[in-house]
CSV table of C-alpha atoms in Angstrom, one decimal:
chain,number,residue,atom,x,y,z
O,1,MET,CA,0.0,0.0,-0.2
O,2,ASP,CA,1.3,3.2,-1.1
O,3,GLU,CA,2.2,5.4,2.0
O,4,ARG,CA,3.0,8.7,0.2
O,5,LYS,CA,0.8,11.6,0.8
O,6,TYR,CA,0.0,12.9,-2.5
O,7,ASN,CA,-0.1,16.9,-2.9
O,8,MET,CA,-3.7,16.8,-4.0
O,9,ALA,CA,-2.9,20.1,-5.5
O,10,GLU,CA,-6.3,21.7,-7.0
O,11,GLU,CA,-6.0,23.4,-10.2
O,12,VAL,CA,-7.9,26.6,-10.4
O,13,LYS,CA,-8.1,29.0,-13.5
O,14,VAL,CA,-9.7,32.2,-13.6
O,15,PHE,CA,-10.6,33.4,-17.2
O,16,SER,CA,-10.4,37.3,-16.9
O,17,THR,CA,-9.6,40.4,-18.9
O,18,TRP,CA,-7.2,43.3,-17.1
O,19,ALA,CA,-10.5,45.8,-17.1
O,20,SER,CA,-13.3,43.5,-16.2
O,21,PRO,CA,-15.1,44.3,-12.9
O,22,PHE,CA,-16.8,41.0,-12.8
O,23,ALA,CA,-13.5,39.1,-13.3
O,24,LEU,CA,-12.0,41.2,-10.8
O,25,ARG,CA,-14.9,40.1,-8.2
O,26,VAL,CA,-13.7,36.4,-8.8
O,27,ILE,CA,-10.0,37.4,-8.3
O,28,TRP,CA,-10.8,39.0,-4.9
O,29,ALA,CA,-13.1,36.5,-3.4
O,30,LEU,CA,-10.0,33.9,-4.0
O,31,LYS,CA,-7.3,36.0,-2.9
O,32,LEU,CA,-9.4,36.6,0.2
O,33,LYS,CA,-9.6,32.9,0.7
O,34,GLY,CA,-6.2,32.4,0.2
O,35,VAL,CA,-6.8,30.0,-2.7
O,36,GLU,CA,-4.1,29.8,-5.3
O,37,PHE,CA,-5.0,30.1,-8.8
O,38,ASP,CA,-4.0,30.7,-12.3
O,39,THR,CA,-5.2,33.7,-14.5
O,40,VAL,CA,-5.7,33.4,-18.3
O,41,HIS,CA,-5.9,36.7,-19.6
O,42,GLU,CA,-8.4,37.1,-22.6
O,43,ASP,CA,-8.6,39.4,-25.2
O,44,LEU,CA,-12.3,40.3,-25.7
O,45,ILE,CA,-11.7,41.3,-29.5
O,46,ASN,CA,-10.2,38.2,-29.9
O,47,LYS,CA,-11.5,35.7,-27.6
O,48,SER,CA,-9.7,32.3,-27.2
O,49,PRO,CA,-11.1,28.8,-28.2
O,50,LEU,CA,-11.2,27.5,-24.6
O,51,LEU,CA,-13.2,30.8,-23.6
O,52,LEU,CA,-15.8,30.3,-26.2
O,53,GLN,CA,-15.9,26.2,-25.4
O,54,TYR,CA,-16.3,27.0,-21.5
O,55,ASN,CA,-18.8,29.7,-22.1
O,56,PRO,CA,-20.4,28.9,-25.1
O,57,ILE,CA,-23.9,30.8,-24.2
O,58,HIS,CA,-22.5,34.3,-22.9
O,59,LYS,CA,-18.7,34.1,-24.3
O,60,LYS,CA,-17.8,36.3,-21.6
O,61,VAL,CA,-15.3,36.5,-18.7
O,62,PRO,CA,-15.1,35.7,-16.0
O,63,VAL,CA,-15.0,31.8,-16.0
O,64,LEU,CA,-13.9,29.8,-13.3
O,65,VAL,CA,-12.3,26.6,-13.9
O,66,HIS,CA,-11.9,24.3,-10.8
O,67,ASP,CA,-10.6,20.8,-11.6
O,68,GLY,CA,-12.2,20.7,-14.8
O,69,LYS,CA,-15.6,22.1,-13.6
O,70,VAL,CA,-16.7,24.9,-15.4
O,71,ILE,CA,-18.6,27.8,-13.6
O,72,CYS,CA,-19.7,31.3,-15.4
O,73,GLU,CA,-21.4,34.3,-14.3
O,74,SER,CA,-19.3,36.3,-11.6
O,75,LEU,CA,-22.3,35.9,-8.8
O,76,VAL,CA,-22.8,32.4,-9.2
O,77,ILE,CA,-19.0,31.9,-9.5
O,78,LEU,CA,-18.8,34.0,-5.9
O,79,GLU,CA,-21.6,31.7,-4.1
O,80,TYR,CA,-19.5,28.5,-5.7
O,81,ILE,CA,-16.3,29.9,-4.2
O,82,ASP,CA,-17.8,30.5,-1.0
O,83,GLU,CA,-19.3,27.2,-0.6
O,84,THR,CA,-16.2,25.2,-1.7
O,85,TRP,CA,-13.6,27.0,0.4
O,86,LYS,CA,-15.0,28.0,3.7
O,87,GLN,CA,-12.6,29.9,5.4
O,88,ASN,CA,-13.1,33.7,5.3
O,89,PRO,CA,-17.0,33.1,4.6
O,90,LEU,CA,-18.3,35.7,2.1
O,91,LEU,CA,-22.0,35.1,3.0
O,92,PRO,CA,-23.4,34.8,6.8
O,93,GLU,CA,-24.9,31.9,8.1
O,94,ASP,CA,-28.3,33.4,8.8
O,95,PRO,CA,-30.6,32.9,6.1
O,96,HIS,CA,-32.3,36.3,6.3
O,97,GLN,CA,-28.7,38.0,6.5
O,98,LYS,CA,-27.9,35.8,3.4
O,99,ALA,CA,-30.9,36.8,1.3
O,100,ASN,CA,-30.2,40.2,2.1
O,101,ALA,CA,-26.9,40.0,0.7
O,102,ARG,CA,-28.0,38.7,-2.3
O,103,PHE,CA,-30.7,41.0,-2.7
O,104,TRP,CA,-28.3,44.3,-2.7
O,105,ALA,CA,-25.7,42.1,-5.2
O,106,LYS,CA,-28.7,41.8,-7.4
O,107,PHE,CA,-29.6,45.6,-6.8
O,108,GLY,CA,-26.0,46.7,-7.6
O,109,ASP,CA,-26.0,44.8,-11.1
O,110,ASP,CA,-29.4,45.2,-12.2
O,111,LYS,CA,-30.0,48.8,-11.1
O,112,VAL,CA,-27.0,50.5,-9.9
O,113,MET,CA,-24.7,49.6,-12.9
O,114,GLN,CA,-27.4,50.0,-15.3
O,115,SER,CA,-28.1,53.8,-14.2
O,116,ILE,CA,-24.5,54.9,-13.9
O,117,GLY,CA,-23.1,52.7,-16.9
O,118,GLY,CA,-25.8,52.7,-19.4
O,119,GLY,CA,-27.3,55.8,-18.0
O,120,VAL,CA,-24.4,58.0,-17.2
O,121,LEU,CA,-21.1,57.0,-18.8
O,122,LEU,CA,-22.7,55.9,-22.2
O,123,LYS,CA,-25.3,59.1,-22.7
O,124,GLU,CA,-25.0,62.7,-22.9
O,125,GLY,CA,-27.9,66.0,-22.6
O,126,LYS,CA,-31.4,65.0,-21.4
O,127,GLU,CA,-30.8,61.1,-21.3
O,128,GLN,CA,-27.8,61.4,-19.2
O,129,GLU,CA,-29.8,63.7,-17.0
O,130,GLU,CA,-32.1,61.3,-16.6
O,131,GLY,CA,-29.6,58.4,-16.1
O,132,PHE,CA,-27.9,60.6,-13.3
O,133,ALA,CA,-31.4,61.2,-11.7
O,134,ALA,CA,-31.8,57.4,-11.7
O,135,SER,CA,-28.4,56.6,-10.3
O,136,MET,CA,-29.1,59.3,-7.2
O,137,GLU,CA,-32.3,57.3,-6.4
O,138,ASN,CA,-30.5,54.1,-6.3
O,139,LEU,CA,-27.3,55.3,-4.4
O,140,LYS,CA,-29.7,56.8,-1.9
O,141,TYR,CA,-30.7,53.2,-1.3
O,142,LEU,CA,-27.2,51.9,-0.7
O,143,GLU,CA,-26.6,55.0,1.4
O,144,GLU,CA,-29.4,53.8,3.7
O,145,GLU,CA,-28.3,50.3,3.6
O,146,ILE,CA,-24.5,50.9,4.4
O,147,ARG,CA,-25.4,53.5,7.3
O,148,GLY,CA,-23.8,52.3,10.6
O,149,LYS,CA,-21.9,49.5,9.1
O,150,LYS,CA,-18.4,49.4,8.1
O,151,PHE,CA,-19.1,47.1,5.3
O,152,PHE,CA,-22.4,45.9,3.4
O,153,GLY,CA,-21.4,42.5,5.2
O,154,GLY,CA,-20.6,43.9,8.6
O,155,GLU,CA,-17.4,44.0,10.0
O,156,THR,CA,-15.7,41.8,7.1
O,157,ILE,CA,-16.0,42.2,3.3
O,158,GLY,CA,-19.0,40.1,2.1
O,159,LEU,CA,-20.7,39.3,-1.1
O,160,ALA,CA,-22.6,42.5,-1.4
O,161,ASP,CA,-19.3,44.5,-0.8
O,162,ILE,CA,-17.5,42.5,-3.5
O,163,ALA,CA,-20.5,42.9,-6.0
O,164,LEU,CA,-20.8,46.7,-5.3
O,165,GLY,CA,-16.9,46.9,-4.9
O,166,TRP,CA,-16.4,48.5,-8.7
O,167,LEU,CA,-17.8,51.5,-7.2
O,168,ALA,CA,-14.9,52.2,-5.1
O,169,HIS,CA,-12.4,52.8,-8.2
O,170,TYR,CA,-14.6,52.7,-11.4
O,171,LEU,CA,-16.9,55.2,-10.3
O,172,ASP,CA,-14.3,57.8,-10.2
O,173,ILE,CA,-13.6,57.1,-13.4
O,174,VAL,CA,-16.7,57.5,-14.8
O,175,GLU,CA,-16.9,60.7,-12.7
O,176,GLU,CA,-13.7,61.9,-14.3
O,177,ILE,CA,-15.2,61.2,-17.7
O,178,VAL,CA,-18.4,63.0,-17.5
O,179,GLY,CA,-17.6,65.7,-15.2
O,180,LEU,CA,-20.3,64.7,-12.6
O,181,LYS,CA,-20.2,63.7,-9.1
O,182,LEU,CA,-22.1,60.6,-8.0
O,183,ILE,CA,-21.0,59.7,-4.5
O,184,ASP,CA,-20.6,63.2,-3.0
O,185,GLN,CA,-19.4,63.0,0.4
O,186,GLU,CA,-22.1,65.3,1.6
O,187,LYS,CA,-25.1,63.8,-0.2
O,188,PHE,CA,-23.8,60.2,0.7
O,189,PRO,CA,-21.4,60.5,3.5
O,190,SER,CA,-22.0,56.7,4.6
O,191,LEU,CA,-21.5,55.5,1.0
O,192,ALA,CA,-18.2,57.4,0.5
O,193,ALA,CA,-17.0,55.9,3.8
O,194,TRP,CA,-17.8,52.6,2.6
O,195,LYS,CA,-15.8,53.9,-0.7
O,196,GLN,CA,-12.6,54.6,1.2
O,197,GLU,CA,-12.6,51.5,3.5
O,198,PHE,CA,-13.1,49.2,0.6
O,199,ALA,CA,-10.8,50.7,-1.8
O,200,ASN,CA,-8.0,50.6,1.0
O,201,ALA,CA,-8.4,47.2,2.3
O,202,PRO,CA,-6.0,44.4,2.1
O,203,ILE,CA,-6.0,42.3,-0.8
O,204,ILE,CA,-8.5,45.1,-2.8
O,205,ARG,CA,-5.9,47.8,-2.7
O,206,GLU,CA,-3.4,45.5,-4.3
O,207,ASN,CA,-5.7,44.5,-7.5
O,208,TRP,CA,-7.3,47.2,-8.9
O,209,PRO,CA,-6.7,47.8,-12.7
O,210,ASP,CA,-4.7,50.8,-13.8
O,211,ARG,CA,-6.6,53.9,-13.4
O,212,ASP,CA,-5.2,55.9,-16.6
O,213,LYS,CA,-5.7,52.9,-18.9
O,214,LEU,CA,-9.5,52.5,-17.4
O,215,VAL,CA,-10.1,56.2,-18.1
O,216,THR,CA,-8.4,55.8,-22.1
O,217,LYS,CA,-10.9,52.3,-22.3
O,218,TYR,CA,-14.0,54.0,-21.3
O,219,VAL,CA,-13.7,57.1,-23.0
O,220,VAL,CA,-13.5,55.1,-26.2
O,221,VAL,CA,-16.4,53.0,-24.9
O,222,ARG,CA,-18.4,56.2,-24.2
O,223,GLU,CA,-17.5,57.7,-27.5
O,224,ALA,CA,-18.2,55.1,-29.8
O,225,ASN,CA,-22.0,54.9,-28.0
O,226,LEU,CA,-22.4,58.3,-28.6
O,227,GLY,CA,-21.6,57.8,-32.2
O,228,LYS,CA,-18.6,59.9,-32.2
O,229,GLY,CA,-15.9,57.1,-32.3
O,230,THR,CA,-13.6,56.8,-35.6
O,231,PRO,CA,-15.0,53.6,-37.6
O,232,LYS,CA,-12.5,50.9,-37.6
Q,1,MET,CA,-45.2,29.0,18.3
Q,2,ALA,CA,-43.9,31.0,15.6
Q,3,GLU,CA,-46.6,32.5,13.5
Q,4,GLN,CA,-47.4,31.7,9.9
Q,5,PRO,CA,-45.1,33.5,7.3
Q,6,LYS,CA,-47.1,35.5,4.8
Q,7,LEU,CA,-46.8,35.9,0.9
Q,8,LEU,CA,-47.7,39.6,-0.6
Q,9,GLY,CA,-48.5,39.3,-4.2
Q,10,THR,CA,-51.1,39.2,-6.9
Q,11,LEU,CA,-52.7,36.0,-8.4
Q,12,PRO,CA,-51.6,36.7,-12.0
Q,13,SER,CA,-47.9,37.5,-11.4
Q,14,PRO,CA,-45.2,34.7,-12.6
Q,15,PHE,CA,-42.8,35.8,-9.9
Q,16,VAL,CA,-45.3,35.2,-7.1
Q,17,HIS,CA,-45.9,31.7,-8.4
Q,18,ARG,CA,-42.2,31.0,-8.0
Q,19,VAL,CA,-42.6,31.2,-4.3
Q,20,ILE,CA,-46.2,29.9,-4.1
Q,21,TRP,CA,-44.6,26.9,-5.8
Q,22,ALA,CA,-41.5,26.6,-3.4
Q,23,LEU,CA,-43.9,26.9,-0.3
Q,24,LYS,CA,-46.2,24.1,-1.6
Q,25,LEU,CA,-43.8,21.9,-2.7
Q,26,LYS,CA,-42.3,22.1,1.0
Q,27,ALA,CA,-45.7,21.9,2.5
Q,28,ILE,CA,-45.3,25.2,4.5
Q,29,PRO,CA,-48.6,26.7,5.6
Q,30,TYR,CA,-48.5,30.4,4.8
Q,31,GLU,CA,-50.9,33.5,4.6
Q,32,PHE,CA,-51.6,35.2,1.2
Q,33,ILE,CA,-51.9,38.7,1.3
Q,34,ILE,CA,-53.5,39.8,-2.1
Q,35,GLU,CA,-51.9,43.0,-3.2
Q,36,GLU,CA,-55.3,44.5,-4.7
Q,37,ASP,CA,-54.1,47.1,-6.8
Q,38,LEU,CA,-50.4,47.6,-8.1
Q,39,THR,CA,-51.5,51.1,-9.2
Q,40,ASN,CA,-52.4,52.2,-5.8
Q,41,LYS,CA,-49.6,50.2,-3.7
Q,42,SER,CA,-50.6,49.0,-0.1
Q,43,PRO,CA,-48.7,50.3,3.3
Q,44,LEU,CA,-47.7,46.7,3.8
Q,45,LEU,CA,-45.8,46.3,0.2
Q,46,LEU,CA,-44.2,50.1,0.2
Q,47,LYS,CA,-43.0,49.4,4.0
Q,48,TYR,CA,-41.7,46.1,3.5
Q,49,ASN,CA,-40.3,46.4,-0.5
Q,50,PRO,CA,-39.3,50.1,-0.4
Q,51,VAL,CA,-36.8,49.6,-3.1
Q,52,HIS,CA,-38.6,47.8,-5.8
Q,53,LYS,CA,-42.0,48.3,-4.3
Q,54,LYS,CA,-43.0,45.0,-6.2
Q,55,VAL,CA,-44.4,41.7,-5.5
Q,56,PRO,CA,-43.9,39.0,-4.2
Q,57,VAL,CA,-42.7,39.8,-0.8
Q,58,PHE,CA,-42.1,37.2,1.7
Q,59,LEU,CA,-42.4,38.1,5.5
Q,60,HIS,CA,-41.0,35.8,7.8
Q,61,GLY,CA,-41.3,36.8,11.4
Q,62,ASP,CA,-42.0,40.4,10.2
Q,63,LYS,CA,-38.5,40.1,8.4
Q,64,PRO,CA,-39.3,40.8,4.7
Q,65,VAL,CA,-37.4,39.1,1.8
Q,66,CYS,CA,-37.7,40.4,-1.8
Q,67,GLU,CA,-36.9,39.1,-5.2
Q,68,SER,CA,-38.8,36.1,-6.3
Q,69,MET,CA,-35.6,33.7,-6.8
Q,70,ILE,CA,-34.2,35.0,-3.5
Q,71,ILE,CA,-37.1,34.4,-1.7
Q,72,VAL,CA,-37.1,30.5,-3.2
Q,73,GLU,CA,-33.4,30.1,-2.0
Q,74,TYR,CA,-34.3,31.7,1.4
Q,75,ILE,CA,-37.4,29.3,1.9
Q,76,ASP,CA,-35.1,26.1,0.7
Q,77,GLU,CA,-32.7,27.2,3.5
Q,78,VAL,CA,-35.1,27.7,6.2
Q,79,TRP,CA,-37.3,24.6,5.5
Q,80,PRO,CA,-34.9,22.1,4.1
Q,81,GLN,CA,-37.4,19.3,3.2
Q,82,ASN,CA,-38.0,18.5,-0.2
Q,83,PRO,CA,-34.7,20.4,-1.2
Q,84,LEU,CA,-35.0,22.6,-4.4
Q,85,LEU,CA,-31.3,23.0,-4.9
Q,86,PRO,CA,-28.3,20.0,-4.7
Q,87,LYS,CA,-25.9,19.6,-2.3
Q,88,ASP,CA,-22.9,19.6,-4.4
Q,89,PRO,CA,-21.4,23.3,-5.0
Q,90,TYR,CA,-20.6,22.6,-8.6
Q,91,GLU,CA,-24.3,21.5,-9.4
Q,92,ARG,CA,-25.7,24.4,-7.2
Q,93,ALA,CA,-23.9,26.7,-9.5
Q,94,GLN,CA,-25.4,25.0,-12.6
Q,95,ALA,CA,-28.7,25.5,-11.0
Q,96,ARG,CA,-28.1,29.1,-10.4
Q,97,PHE,CA,-26.6,29.8,-13.7
Q,98,TRP,CA,-29.8,29.0,-15.3
Q,99,VAL,CA,-31.9,30.8,-12.7
Q,100,LYS,CA,-29.9,33.9,-13.8
Q,101,PHE,CA,-30.3,33.0,-17.3
Q,102,ALA,CA,-34.4,32.8,-16.7
Q,103,GLU,CA,-34.1,36.3,-14.8
Q,104,ASP,CA,-31.6,38.1,-17.3
Q,105,LYS,CA,-33.0,36.7,-20.6
Q,106,GLY,CA,-36.2,35.2,-20.3
Q,107,THR,CA,-38.4,37.4,-17.9
Q,108,PRO,CA,-37.5,40.9,-20.2
Q,109,VAL,CA,-38.4,39.0,-23.3
Q,110,LEU,CA,-41.6,37.8,-21.6
Q,111,TRP,CA,-42.6,41.6,-20.6
Q,112,ARG,CA,-42.1,42.7,-24.0
Q,113,MET,CA,-43.8,40.3,-26.0
Q,114,PHE,CA,-46.8,41.0,-23.8
Q,115,SER,CA,-46.5,44.8,-24.6
Q,116,SER,CA,-45.0,45.5,-27.8
Q,117,LYS,CA,-46.4,45.1,-31.4
Q,118,GLY,CA,-45.4,45.7,-35.1
Q,119,GLU,CA,-41.7,45.8,-35.6
Q,120,GLU,CA,-40.8,45.7,-31.9
Q,121,LEU,CA,-42.8,42.5,-31.5
Q,122,GLU,CA,-40.9,40.8,-34.4
Q,123,LYS,CA,-37.8,41.8,-32.9
Q,124,THR,CA,-38.6,40.3,-29.3
Q,125,LYS,CA,-39.8,37.2,-31.1
Q,126,LYS,CA,-36.5,36.8,-32.5
Q,127,GLU,CA,-34.9,37.4,-29.0
Q,128,THR,CA,-37.2,35.0,-27.7
Q,129,LEU,CA,-36.3,32.3,-30.3
Q,130,GLU,CA,-32.7,32.6,-29.3
Q,131,MET,CA,-33.4,32.7,-25.9
Q,132,LEU,CA,-35.3,29.4,-26.3
Q,133,GLN,CA,-32.8,28.1,-28.5
Q,134,THR,CA,-29.9,28.4,-25.6
Q,135,VAL,CA,-31.9,26.5,-23.1
Q,136,GLU,CA,-32.9,24.2,-25.7
Q,137,GLU,CA,-29.4,23.3,-26.7
Q,138,HIS,CA,-27.7,24.1,-23.2
Q,139,GLY,CA,-30.1,23.9,-20.7
Q,140,ILE,CA,-32.2,20.6,-20.3
Q,141,GLY,CA,-30.4,18.1,-22.1
Q,142,GLU,CA,-31.4,14.6,-21.7
Q,143,LYS,CA,-32.8,15.0,-18.2
Q,144,LYS,CA,-36.3,15.2,-17.3
Q,145,PHE,CA,-35.9,18.8,-15.4
Q,146,PHE,CA,-33.2,21.0,-14.7
Q,147,GLY,CA,-33.1,19.6,-11.1
Q,148,GLY,CA,-32.4,15.9,-12.5
Q,149,ASP,CA,-35.6,13.5,-11.5
Q,150,SER,CA,-37.3,16.2,-9.6
Q,151,ILE,CA,-37.9,19.7,-9.8
Q,152,GLY,CA,-35.4,22.4,-8.8
Q,153,ILE,CA,-34.9,26.2,-8.5
Q,154,ALA,CA,-34.3,26.5,-12.2
Q,155,ASP,CA,-37.5,24.5,-13.3
Q,156,ILE,CA,-39.3,27.0,-10.7
Q,157,ALA,CA,-37.5,30.2,-12.6
Q,158,PHE,CA,-37.9,28.8,-15.9
Q,159,GLY,CA,-41.5,27.3,-15.2
Q,160,SER,CA,-42.9,30.5,-14.5
Q,161,VAL,CA,-41.5,32.2,-17.8
Q,162,VAL,CA,-42.3,29.2,-20.1
Q,163,TYR,CA,-45.7,29.2,-19.0
Q,164,GLY,CA,-46.1,32.8,-19.0
Q,165,LEU,CA,-44.9,32.6,-22.6
Q,166,GLU,CA,-47.6,30.0,-23.6
Q,167,ILE,CA,-50.3,32.2,-22.2
Q,168,ILE,CA,-49.0,35.2,-24.0
Q,169,GLU,CA,-48.6,33.5,-27.1
Q,170,GLU,CA,-52.3,32.0,-26.9
Q,171,ALA,CA,-53.3,35.7,-26.2
Q,172,LEU,CA,-51.7,37.0,-29.0
Q,173,GLY,CA,-53.3,34.5,-31.4
Q,174,GLU,CA,-50.8,34.0,-34.1
Q,175,GLY,CA,-47.1,33.8,-34.9
Q,176,ALA,CA,-46.2,31.7,-31.9
Q,177,VAL,CA,-42.5,31.4,-31.5
Q,178,PHE,CA,-42.5,28.2,-28.8
Q,179,GLU,CA,-43.2,25.3,-31.4
Q,180,ALA,CA,-42.7,22.0,-30.5
Q,181,HIS,CA,-41.0,20.7,-33.6
Q,182,ARG,CA,-38.6,23.5,-33.0
Q,183,PHE,CA,-38.1,22.8,-29.4
Q,184,PRO,CA,-38.8,19.1,-28.5
Q,185,ARG,CA,-36.9,19.2,-25.4
Q,186,LEU,CA,-38.3,22.2,-24.0
Q,187,HIS,CA,-41.9,21.0,-25.0
Q,188,ALA,CA,-41.3,17.7,-22.9
Q,189,TRP,CA,-39.7,19.5,-20.3
Q,190,ILE,CA,-42.8,22.0,-19.7
Q,191,LYS,CA,-45.4,19.3,-20.1
Q,192,ASN,CA,-43.5,17.3,-17.4
Q,193,PHE,CA,-43.3,20.5,-15.2
Q,194,LYS,CA,-47.0,20.8,-15.5
Q,195,GLN,CA,-47.9,17.7,-14.3
Q,196,VAL,CA,-46.0,17.5,-11.4
Q,197,PRO,CA,-49.0,17.3,-8.9
Q,198,ILE,CA,-48.2,20.5,-6.6
Q,199,ILE,CA,-47.5,22.6,-9.7
Q,200,LYS,CA,-50.7,21.2,-11.9
Q,201,GLU,CA,-52.6,22.4,-8.6
Q,202,ASN,CA,-51.0,25.7,-8.3
Q,203,LEU,CA,-50.9,27.2,-12.0
Q,204,ALA,CA,-52.7,30.4,-12.5
Q,205,GLU,CA,-55.9,29.3,-14.4
Q,206,ARG,CA,-55.2,29.5,-18.3
Q,207,ASP,CA,-58.5,30.7,-19.8
Q,208,TRP,CA,-58.4,33.3,-17.3
Q,209,MET,CA,-54.8,34.7,-17.5
Q,210,VAL,CA,-55.4,34.4,-21.7
Q,211,ALA,CA,-58.6,36.9,-21.1
Q,212,LEU,CA,-56.6,38.8,-18.5
Q,213,PHE,CA,-53.6,39.5,-20.8
Q,214,LYS,CA,-56.1,39.9,-23.9
Q,215,ASN,CA,-57.7,42.7,-22.0
Q,216,ARG,CA,-54.4,44.3,-20.9
Q,217,ARG,CA,-52.9,44.4,-24.2
Q,218,GLU,CA,-55.6,45.9,-25.4
Q,219,ALA,CA,-55.8,48.6,-22.5
Q,220,LEU,CA,-52.2,49.4,-23.7
Q,221,ALA,CA,-52.8,49.7,-27.1
Q,222,GLY,CA,-55.4,51.9,-26.1
Q,223,SER,CA,-53.5,54.2,-24.3
Q,224,ALA,CA,-50.7,54.6,-26.5
């Protein structure tokens, strides 16, 4: 009988792009739990055959491959990660608190990102005004939820923080490009404090994509959407 | 003795039905509070779902849970009998992937099928076809249900979408996209789904729903 202990090294791969806030969620979660992984850098203009094989439905990053098991959709991946590696849990035990975390993660993607990305960054004039107003409404709800807490997850970073985390870096870039202040310290003091806390948290602060590169990228995206981009 | 949980909702809502199915599949007694008029929302609804002001809202011990599939997962965690999610994290991820697909791709198309006409309707039908094609090819496979031998959260999420689609197509009267010869797997699946005894007993009555949608659609057209 073989007495040797095999090092059952798990194979964990993350398909991502340098700019993707969604892939970033997965990277944060794995690093917060101290899980070793390899990153496969994708170019979305020239997607690898492997990405297309692993995510034939959406053809997007992130994709997590764990010992051959393929999982797509960042929020789905986060729950998988939390259930597979139990250290530093991202979700609380209590079912109601868990539901609450999921609610705010969904709100972030369905409403906040839509209004800020689609409504403010990609629009101008009256449409942008409407997007701005919608964004203010949405941020107000976040302000109420975070009030009195260090993180949405309480004392430690949780699922909702990771889902909303893009606000702590990407939002500054949007604000710079469009010349509008969204998370104003006076209007949203608790949310502004959370932004700081999250942006500077260990692990989080070491993994932000390059700010200048993001500005350049999103200017191009904005102009293309407004029909001002030079045709390829 | 804890008081009964409450479900705030309306009868035609496919989202409310998802929660009803979850509760009934687990034999959980509850009080159904009908939200009479969504154009004149009750103080209860506004108190417990201030963010979206929508049904369903689930109240358990005075704590609200909102968003239909989040409610379904909550129910599955609190009442583990007849589980709606598998134990294995990878299989759970697959189920959640399809729930998200139903939410992101299924639901919006359903609403647009209902309310649009002319060119917009044609565009929506095309998107519906693509959505159905994806599920036909990648979703159900050779399984009886998304959940395997018994229904799970993905079946519940899609069941309400596809049943809603059948009703809308009947209300529209012509140009159906969800055809059996095109989507044999999905047709077999929805047939099996509707035959599950609890589901069968808790489907919104078809003729009533078709008439309701016909009326609402005409009202929408009239007010355009």
